[in-house]
XYZ file of C-alpha atoms in Angstrom:
102
model
C -86.692 -47.597 -40.132
C -85.667 -44.188 -38.620
C -84.864 -41.381 -41.080
C -82.637 -38.638 -40.777
C -81.938 -35.534 -42.826
C -78.277 -34.269 -42.655
C -77.860 -30.455 -43.921
C -74.317 -30.049 -44.814
C -73.681 -33.599 -45.291
C -70.784 -33.292 -47.192
C -68.613 -31.312 -45.002
C -66.712 -32.271 -42.322
C -68.986 -32.328 -39.343
C -72.365 -33.468 -41.524
C -70.304 -36.348 -42.818
C -69.351 -37.656 -39.566
C -72.517 -37.135 -38.144
C -74.242 -39.096 -41.391
C -71.702 -41.774 -40.542
C -72.480 -42.151 -36.888
C -76.435 -42.165 -37.784
C -75.632 -45.003 -40.563
C -73.817 -46.945 -38.141
C -76.801 -46.466 -35.508
C -79.016 -47.862 -38.356
C -80.631 -44.569 -39.576
C -81.707 -44.314 -43.230
C -79.800 -40.849 -43.946
C -80.526 -38.253 -46.689
C -77.885 -35.744 -47.238
C -78.316 -32.601 -48.305
C -75.638 -30.101 -49.209
C -75.203 -27.301 -51.516
C -71.676 -27.788 -51.714
C -71.284 -23.888 -52.375
C -72.183 -20.653 -50.352
C -72.258 -21.334 -46.696
C -75.134 -18.938 -46.605
C -77.793 -19.475 -44.028
C -80.512 -21.713 -45.199
C -83.642 -23.131 -43.147
C -84.628 -26.846 -43.717
C -88.418 -25.231 -44.274
C -86.646 -22.665 -47.011
C -84.614 -25.567 -48.401
C -88.027 -28.027 -48.450
C -90.148 -25.193 -50.388
C -87.335 -25.093 -52.560
C -86.841 -28.404 -53.504
C -90.856 -28.670 -53.657
C -91.037 -26.045 -55.823
C -88.175 -27.599 -58.456
C -89.594 -30.785 -58.710
C -93.318 -29.471 -59.137
C -95.105 -31.611 -56.275
C -97.313 -30.044 -53.507
C -95.957 -31.400 -50.714
C -96.454 -29.787 -47.397
C -93.664 -30.062 -44.669
C -94.677 -31.432 -41.156
C -93.583 -30.365 -38.220
C -93.085 -31.787 -34.560
C -91.513 -30.234 -31.218
C -87.867 -30.436 -30.895
C -86.633 -33.823 -29.132
C -83.681 -33.920 -27.085
C -80.381 -33.985 -28.819
C -81.869 -32.149 -32.134
C -79.502 -29.489 -33.430
C -81.271 -26.305 -33.783
C -78.389 -24.464 -35.505
C -75.153 -25.218 -36.720
C -71.934 -23.226 -36.798
C -70.547 -24.506 -39.855
C -69.273 -21.821 -41.880
C -67.659 -22.378 -45.633
C -66.065 -18.590 -45.498
C -62.578 -20.200 -43.968
C -62.109 -22.366 -47.036
C -62.960 -19.229 -49.266
C -59.916 -17.822 -48.066
C -57.979 -20.864 -48.860
C -59.391 -20.445 -52.569
C -62.617 -22.354 -52.379
C -64.893 -20.751 -54.813
C -68.600 -22.150 -55.527
C -69.344 -22.605 -59.138
C -73.133 -22.589 -57.978
C -75.491 -21.377 -55.848
C -78.158 -23.739 -53.939
C -80.822 -23.311 -56.121
C -78.614 -24.086 -59.073
C -76.956 -26.602 -57.717
C -80.557 -28.550 -56.592
C -81.633 -28.052 -60.166
C -78.420 -29.786 -61.539
C -79.000 -32.750 -58.727
C -82.869 -32.951 -59.569
C -82.106 -32.974 -63.305
C -79.381 -36.055 -62.938
C -82.686 -38.066 -61.519
C -84.462 -37.656 -64.876
């Protein structure tokens, strides 16, 4: 089974992308900090998760494939104009999420 990680999967674009990938038979993992909309690379996210779970996992890299998204323009600042005010930053949100699995 093919796997996909969708960063920002709780948002409009990410949730629709995840839904389409599921329809196409992918195992989908959604990552979303539900908060700041700050630029955060998948590499940095991987290293943060690795540190928080205390495992020595090294990411592997492959050449981009046709259709891979290398940059997203998703921006939470517009939601903040309408009163969206995140409670957690990414690291704190990950701690909470990972803690719920214990």
